[in-house]
Short mmCIF file of C-alpha atoms in Angstrom, two decimals:
data_model
loop_
_atom_site.label_atom_id
_atom_site.label_comp_id
_atom_site.label_asym_id
_atom_site.label_seq_id
_atom_site.Cartn_x
_atom_site.Cartn_y
_atom_site.Cartn_z
CA MET I 522 -29.48 -42.85 15.69
CA LYS I 523 -29.24 -45.46 12.95
CA THR I 524 -25.92 -46.09 11.35
CA LEU I 525 -26.26 -48.30 8.13
CA SER I 526 -22.73 -47.65 6.57
CA THR I 527 -20.53 -50.77 6.12
CA THR I 528 -16.84 -50.69 6.29
CA LEU I 529 -15.10 -52.45 3.27
CA ILE I 530 -11.60 -53.45 3.91
CA SER I 531 -9.72 -54.51 0.55
CA PRO I 532 -6.48 -56.36 0.01
CA GLN I 533 -4.89 -53.27 -0.81
CA ASP I 534 -6.07 -51.81 2.67
CA ILE I 535 -4.28 -54.94 3.99
CA ALA I 536 -1.15 -54.07 2.34
CA LYS I 537 -1.11 -50.77 3.64
CA ILE I 538 -1.70 -52.08 7.24
CA ILE I 539 1.20 -54.13 7.01
CA HIS I 540 3.44 -51.25 5.13
CA THR I 541 2.32 -48.65 7.87
CA GLN I 542 2.76 -50.70 11.09
CA GLY I 543 4.92 -53.60 9.79
CA ILE I 544 4.50 -57.27 9.87
CA LYS I 545 5.76 -57.76 13.23
CA ALA I 546 3.27 -55.46 14.94
CA THR I 547 0.29 -56.65 12.81
CA LEU I 548 1.09 -60.47 13.71
CA GLU I 549 1.62 -59.21 17.50
CA GLY I 550 -1.68 -57.48 17.64
CA MET I 551 -3.44 -60.39 15.52
CA SER I 552 -2.11 -63.04 18.15
CA ASP I 553 -3.04 -60.81 21.25
CA TYR I 554 -6.80 -60.56 19.97
CA LEU I 555 -6.62 -64.63 19.22
CA LEU I 556 -5.68 -65.20 22.98
CA GLN I 557 -8.46 -62.73 24.09
CA ASP I 558 -11.17 -64.51 22.30
CA TYR I 559 -9.85 -67.77 23.36
CA LEU I 560 -9.93 -66.95 26.83
CA ARG I 561 -13.91 -66.14 26.71
CA TRP I 562 -14.24 -69.30 24.67
CA HIS I 563 -17.46 -70.39 26.70
CA GLU I 564 -19.00 -67.15 25.57
CA PHE I 565 -19.26 -68.20 21.99
CA ASP I 566 -21.84 -69.98 19.97
CA LYS I 567 -19.83 -72.39 18.39
CA THR I 568 -20.28 -74.96 15.21
CA ALA I 569 -17.86 -76.79 12.75
CA ARG I 570 -17.71 -75.20 9.40
CA VAL I 571 -20.02 -76.03 6.80
CA ALA I 572 -18.17 -77.55 3.57
CA SER I 573 -19.16 -78.79 0.33
CA TYR I 574 -16.51 -81.18 -1.11
CA LEU I 575 -15.66 -81.17 -4.55
CA ASP I 576 -13.52 -83.53 -6.71
CA ASN I 577 -10.93 -80.56 -7.16
CA GLY I 578 -11.04 -78.95 -3.47
CA VAL I 579 -13.60 -77.74 -1.01
CA LEU I 580 -15.91 -74.69 -0.57
CA GLU I 581 -16.27 -73.78 3.17
CA LEU I 582 -18.50 -71.40 5.35
CA MET I 583 -17.08 -70.60 9.11
CA PRO I 584 -19.71 -68.96 11.16
CA ILE I 585 -19.30 -68.06 14.64
CA ALA I 586 -21.13 -65.64 17.42
CA SER I 587 -20.42 -64.02 20.51
CA LYS I 588 -22.67 -62.20 22.89
CA GLU I 589 -22.26 -59.20 20.73
CA GLN I 590 -21.20 -60.11 17.14
CA TYR I 591 -21.69 -62.66 14.73
CA SER I 592 -19.19 -63.28 11.81
CA PHE I 593 -18.68 -65.64 8.85
CA LYS I 594 -15.78 -66.30 6.32
CA TYR I 595 -16.17 -68.23 3.25
CA VAL I 596 -12.96 -69.78 1.95
CA ASN I 597 -11.89 -72.38 -0.47
CA CYS I 598 -9.09 -74.77 -1.11
CA HIS I 599 -8.45 -75.61 -4.59
CA PRO I 600 -4.94 -77.07 -4.92
CA ASN I 601 -4.77 -76.87 -8.63
CA ASN I 602 -5.76 -73.13 -8.91
CA PRO I 603 -2.53 -71.94 -9.47
CA GLN I 604 -2.48 -73.67 -12.89
CA GLN I 605 -4.97 -71.11 -13.56
CA GLY I 606 -3.04 -68.09 -12.21
CA LEU I 607 -5.37 -68.07 -8.84
CA SER I 608 -4.37 -68.75 -5.34
CA THR I 609 -5.15 -72.32 -3.60
CA VAL I 610 -7.07 -70.20 -1.03
CA LEU I 611 -9.36 -67.41 -1.91
CA ALA I 612 -11.72 -65.80 0.94
CA PHE I 613 -13.76 -63.01 2.34
CA GLY I 614 -15.53 -62.22 5.26
CA ALA I 615 -18.19 -60.15 7.40
CA LEU I 616 -19.07 -58.91 10.83
CA MET I 617 -22.22 -58.01 12.14
CA ARG I 618 -23.75 -56.65 15.20
CA ASN I 619 -26.14 -59.10 17.01
CA ASN I 620 -28.63 -56.85 18.25
CA THR I 621 -30.04 -55.58 15.00
CA GLY I 622 -27.96 -57.79 12.33
CA GLN I 623 -26.15 -54.51 10.81
CA PRO I 624 -23.26 -55.69 8.71
CA ASP I 625 -20.58 -53.66 10.06
CA VAL I 626 -17.50 -54.94 8.27
CA ILE I 627 -16.88 -56.96 4.89
CA SER I 628 -13.12 -57.75 4.47
CA GLU I 629 -10.77 -59.48 2.15
CA PHE I 630 -9.72 -62.76 4.01
CA THR I 631 -7.09 -64.14 1.55
CA ILE I 632 -4.14 -62.43 3.16
CA THR I 633 -6.05 -62.33 6.43
CA THR I 634 -6.37 -66.05 6.70
CA ALA I 635 -2.56 -66.39 6.20
CA LEU I 636 -1.80 -63.91 8.93
CA ARG I 637 -4.07 -65.25 11.50
CA THR I 638 -3.20 -68.99 10.83
CA ALA I 639 0.54 -67.80 11.20
CA ALA I 640 -0.33 -65.95 14.49
CA MET I 641 -2.17 -69.03 15.76
CA SER I 642 0.72 -71.46 15.06
CA ALA I 643 3.15 -69.26 16.81
CA LEU I 644 0.43 -68.60 19.62
CA VAL I 645 -0.03 -72.38 19.94
CA ALA I 646 4.20 -72.75 20.00
CA LYS I 647 4.51 -70.50 22.80
CA TYR I 648 2.75 -73.07 24.98
CA LEU I 649 3.87 -76.29 23.45
CA ALA I 650 7.38 -75.82 21.98
CA ARG I 651 10.61 -76.09 23.86
CA PRO I 652 11.73 -72.87 25.52
CA ASN I 653 14.43 -70.99 23.41
CA SER I 654 13.50 -72.96 20.32
CA LYS I 655 15.76 -71.81 17.15
CA ARG I 656 15.50 -73.91 14.37
CA MET I 657 12.16 -75.02 12.39
CA ALA I 658 11.48 -77.01 9.26
CA LEU I 659 8.97 -75.84 7.16
CA ILE I 660 7.59 -78.34 4.78
CA GLY I 661 5.23 -76.59 1.93
CA ASN I 662 6.61 -73.69 0.60
CA GLY I 663 3.53 -71.96 -0.99
CA CYS I 664 1.14 -68.89 -0.27
CA GLN I 665 1.18 -69.15 3.35
CA SER I 666 4.88 -70.27 4.38
CA GLU I 667 6.18 -66.78 4.27
CA PHE I 668 3.68 -65.85 6.94
CA GLN I 669 4.54 -68.98 9.08
CA ALA I 670 8.17 -68.10 9.04
CA LEU I 671 7.76 -64.56 9.85
CA ALA I 672 5.03 -65.47 12.80
CA PHE I 673 7.87 -68.02 14.40
CA TYR I 674 10.26 -65.46 13.62
CA HIS I 675 8.88 -62.12 15.34
CA LEU I 676 6.65 -64.22 17.92
CA LEU I 677 9.07 -66.89 18.95
CA GLY I 678 12.41 -66.15 17.86
CA ILE I 679 12.87 -68.98 15.39
CA ASP I 680 15.60 -67.62 13.21
CA GLU I 681 16.93 -70.78 11.64
CA LEU I 682 14.71 -72.43 8.80
CA ALA I 683 15.19 -75.72 6.86
CA ILE I 684 12.82 -75.71 3.98
CA PHE I 685 11.45 -78.14 1.38
CA ASP I 686 8.81 -78.32 -0.96
CA ILE I 687 8.40 -80.73 -4.03
CA ASP I 688 8.84 -77.52 -6.33
CA ARG I 689 11.90 -76.09 -5.84
CA GLN I 690 10.86 -73.01 -7.34
CA ALA I 691 8.30 -72.53 -4.32
CA SER I 692 11.34 -72.92 -1.97
CA GLU I 693 13.62 -70.18 -4.10
CA LYS I 694 10.28 -67.68 -3.92
CA LEU I 695 10.43 -68.16 -0.30
CA VAL I 696 14.05 -67.30 0.00
CA ARG I 697 13.48 -64.27 -2.08
CA ASN I 698 10.78 -63.04 -0.11
CA LEU I 699 12.72 -63.50 3.30
CA GLN I 700 16.13 -62.47 2.39
CA ASP I 701 16.06 -59.19 4.17
CA THR I 702 14.73 -60.42 7.16
CA GLY I 703 17.65 -61.90 9.21
CA ILE I 704 16.55 -65.53 9.11
CA SER I 705 18.79 -67.93 8.10
CA ILE I 706 17.15 -70.21 5.34
CA VAL I 707 18.51 -73.34 3.90
CA ILE I 708 16.53 -75.34 1.05
CA ALA I 709 16.55 -79.17 1.94
CA ASP I 710 16.93 -81.97 -0.56
CA SER I 711 14.11 -83.98 1.18
CA VAL I 712 11.43 -83.78 4.11
CA ALA I 713 13.91 -86.05 5.97
CA ASP I 714 16.67 -83.73 5.69
CA ALA I 715 14.80 -80.54 6.60
CA VAL I 716 13.18 -81.93 9.77
CA LYS I 717 16.69 -83.29 11.06
CA GLY I 718 17.41 -81.15 14.65
CA ALA I 719 14.46 -79.30 14.24
CA ASP I 720 12.86 -77.87 17.30
CA ILE I 721 9.62 -77.22 15.41
CA ILE I 722 8.23 -78.70 12.60
CA THR I 723 5.44 -76.98 10.57
CA THR I 724 3.89 -78.72 7.55
CA VAL I 725 1.54 -76.60 5.00
CA THR I 726 1.36 -78.24 1.96
CA ALA I 727 -1.69 -78.61 -0.17
CA GLU I 728 -1.46 -82.20 -1.04
CA TYR I 729 -5.01 -83.49 -1.55
CA SER I 730 -4.60 -86.93 -0.17
CA LYS I 731 -4.07 -88.89 3.02
CA ALA I 732 -0.22 -88.27 2.77
CA HIS I 733 2.28 -89.36 4.93
CA ILE I 734 4.49 -86.23 4.37
CA LEU I 735 6.16 -86.88 7.74
CA THR I 736 6.90 -90.54 8.76
CA GLN I 737 7.35 -91.71 12.20
CA ALA I 738 11.01 -92.38 11.80
CA MET I 739 11.54 -88.59 11.11
CA ILE I 740 10.34 -87.39 14.42
CA GLU I 741 13.02 -86.61 17.12
CA ALA I 742 12.56 -86.35 20.98
CA GLY I 743 11.14 -82.71 21.81
CA VAL I 744 10.15 -81.44 18.74
CA HIS I 745 6.59 -79.63 18.39
CA ILE I 746 4.63 -80.46 15.11
CA ASN I 747 2.56 -77.76 13.65
CA ALA I 748 0.46 -79.78 11.19
CA VAL I 749 -1.39 -77.12 9.24
CA GLY I 750 -2.11 -78.47 5.84
CA GLY I 751 -4.63 -81.47 6.75
CA ASP I 752 -7.83 -79.57 6.82
CA SER I 753 -10.53 -81.62 5.06
CA PRO I 754 -11.60 -85.28 5.06
CA ASN I 755 -9.19 -87.24 2.97
CA LYS I 756 -6.51 -84.62 3.07
CA THR I 757 -3.92 -85.29 5.82
CA GLU I 758 -0.07 -84.94 6.33
CA LEU I 759 1.16 -87.22 8.99
CA ASP I 760 1.70 -90.88 9.46
CA PRO I 761 -0.97 -91.64 11.74
CA ARG I 762 1.51 -93.29 14.16
CA ILE I 763 2.97 -89.99 14.70
CA LEU I 764 -0.22 -88.95 16.86
CA ASP I 765 0.61 -91.67 19.35
CA MET I 766 4.10 -90.19 19.95
CA GLY I 767 2.72 -87.30 22.06
CA ASP I 768 -0.21 -85.47 23.32
CA VAL I 769 -2.44 -84.00 20.10
CA TYR I 770 -3.84 -80.33 20.84
CA VAL I 771 -6.99 -79.27 18.91
CA GLU I 772 -9.20 -76.02 18.37
CA PHE I 773 -12.79 -77.31 18.15
CA GLU I 774 -12.80 -81.05 18.65
CA PRO I 775 -15.94 -81.92 16.32
CA GLN I 776 -14.40 -80.05 13.72
CA THR I 777 -10.96 -81.64 13.83
CA ARG I 778 -12.36 -85.27 14.21
CA VAL I 779 -13.68 -84.75 10.78
CA GLU I 780 -10.96 -82.73 8.98
CA GLY I 781 -7.74 -82.81 10.80
CA GLU I 782 -5.03 -85.46 11.34
CA LEU I 783 -7.63 -86.98 14.03
CA GLN I 784 -9.70 -88.46 11.17
CA ASN I 785 -7.14 -91.15 10.75
CA LYS I 786 -7.63 -92.34 14.43
CA ALA I 787 -10.27 -93.90 16.30
CA VAL I 788 -13.14 -91.75 17.61
CA ASP I 789 -12.32 -91.95 21.20
CA PHE I 790 -8.56 -91.06 20.64
CA PRO I 791 -7.51 -88.53 23.28
CA VAL I 792 -6.73 -84.87 22.78
CA LYS I 793 -6.27 -81.74 24.66
CA HIS I 794 -7.96 -78.46 24.11
CA LEU I 795 -6.09 -75.21 23.41
CA ALA I 796 -8.77 -73.17 25.26
CA ASP I 797 -7.87 -75.16 28.14
CA VAL I 798 -4.19 -74.66 27.64
CA PHE I 799 -4.45 -70.77 27.24
CA LYS I 800 -6.52 -70.63 30.23
CA THR I 801 -3.88 -71.76 32.42
CA GLY I 802 -1.38 -68.72 31.28
CA LYS I 803 1.37 -71.05 31.25
CA PRO I 804 3.26 -73.49 28.99
CA SER I 805 1.57 -76.83 28.96
CA ARG I 806 4.86 -78.92 27.98
CA LEU I 807 6.16 -81.05 30.74
CA SER I 808 9.66 -81.80 29.52
CA ASP I 809 12.35 -81.13 26.81
CA GLU I 810 11.84 -84.52 25.38
CA GLU I 811 8.18 -84.44 25.23
CA ILE I 812 6.78 -84.30 21.65
CA THR I 813 3.54 -82.17 20.98
CA ILE I 814 1.38 -81.98 18.24
CA PHE I 815 -1.17 -79.01 16.99
CA ASP I 816 -3.56 -80.51 14.64
CA SER I 817 -4.37 -77.41 13.07
CA VAL I 818 -7.45 -77.04 10.92
CA GLY I 819 -8.70 -73.45 11.45
CA PHE I 820 -11.44 -72.55 13.50
CA ALA I 821 -14.04 -69.54 13.03
CA ILE I 822 -13.24 -68.07 16.23
CA GLU I 823 -9.94 -67.29 14.68
CA ASP I 824 -11.68 -65.45 11.89
CA PHE I 825 -13.94 -63.65 14.23
CA SER I 826 -10.66 -62.47 16.26
CA ALA I 827 -8.85 -61.44 13.02
CA ILE I 828 -11.71 -59.53 11.38
CA ARG I 829 -11.97 -57.51 14.54
CA TYR I 830 -8.43 -56.74 14.72
CA ILE I 831 -8.10 -55.81 11.18
CA HIS I 832 -11.26 -53.68 11.31
CA ASP I 833 -9.70 -51.77 14.29
CA VAL I 834 -6.63 -51.23 12.79
CA ALA I 835 -8.09 -49.89 9.61
CA LEU I 836 -10.16 -47.61 11.44
CA ARG I 837 -7.05 -46.18 13.60
CA LEU I 838 -5.08 -46.08 10.41
CA GLY I 839 -7.85 -44.27 8.39
CA LEU I 840 -8.01 -46.89 6.02
CA ALA I 841 -11.92 -48.01 6.54
CA LYS I 842 -14.03 -47.14 3.47
CA PRO I 843 -17.57 -46.74 3.84
CA ILE I 844 -19.73 -48.43 1.41
CA ASP I 845 -23.67 -48.90 1.35
CA LEU I 846 -24.50 -52.65 1.58
CA VAL I 847 -27.99 -52.26 3.03
CA PRO I 848 -30.79 -49.80 1.97
CA ASP I 849 -31.45 -46.63 4.18
CA LEU I 850 -35.08 -46.71 4.26
CA GLU I 851 -37.32 -43.59 4.87
CA ASP I 852 -40.01 -45.98 6.10
CA PRO I 853 -38.29 -49.14 7.56
CA LYS I 854 -41.77 -51.03 6.68
CA ASP I 855 -41.61 -49.85 3.09
CA LEU I 856 -38.88 -51.70 1.27
CA PHE I 857 -40.93 -51.50 -2.03
CA GLY I 858 -40.68 -47.99 -1.60
CA TYR I 859 -37.06 -47.61 -1.71
CA LEU I 860 -37.21 -48.42 -5.55
CA LYS I 861 -39.77 -45.36 -6.54
#
């Protein structure tokens, strides 16, 4: 029996999911789905995202397929959008079944991208950061910053934040949004002040240049660096010499070489793959003094995991709304007849 309805998941539905089950449960669930899919990494048909680079940003399509399902996400990054009242990142995605091509889900991905990026950051840190890490420096306090802070708080136990943004109002916004969480937050006067004594440094800036937001002199022994903001050619956050200070971990190497911090290093610069790390089921860090770097650019498998998770939760909570996206044909060979 054919089923043609497609589930629509709106931003309002994502907010209802958070309000119903809580941000902690949502991040935990998202993290579990991410790990499940990374553990079957070899099953996926993988490709780097397709991007159109503009003077003021980038437009990207991120496709991936398992043996059973295909998904894609459209996402942009336009750093000047807030000046027009728009988020820097805007996104939507879809999930299809492979055996027929039927679109099962269309979902918002602006909020979901922030959730899955944060959940991925914390998941990676479980394997790379020092055990019992408590203090994180959060550089860049825009739209994704609260999600990063909450993921590290709920999934890793980080309860001390030192934050910095060139726009102090962004930092004050973060403090207001997290004032009831139990996280201790200090607004630093500089990046250097924020990162002092940090167990983890997360950079999630929208600077559209090859910036040196973190310099080599700022990096202390034992720190884990979660470099999130650099995700396009000519858009990076770290002094390239930082990558020589410890092991660099990547999602999908062909994409990271072009878009991540790796673009500033030689093509044969050595990296380690997160799918291999997760497969071991144990931390990859060798000592408390080791420096580890996650060159995070975001890969399509994470969106695949996220839309599956959000869809499953929406169904469970009765939030999924069916829409007609494809015509229900009386004769499947007579498309024109549908117009009569």
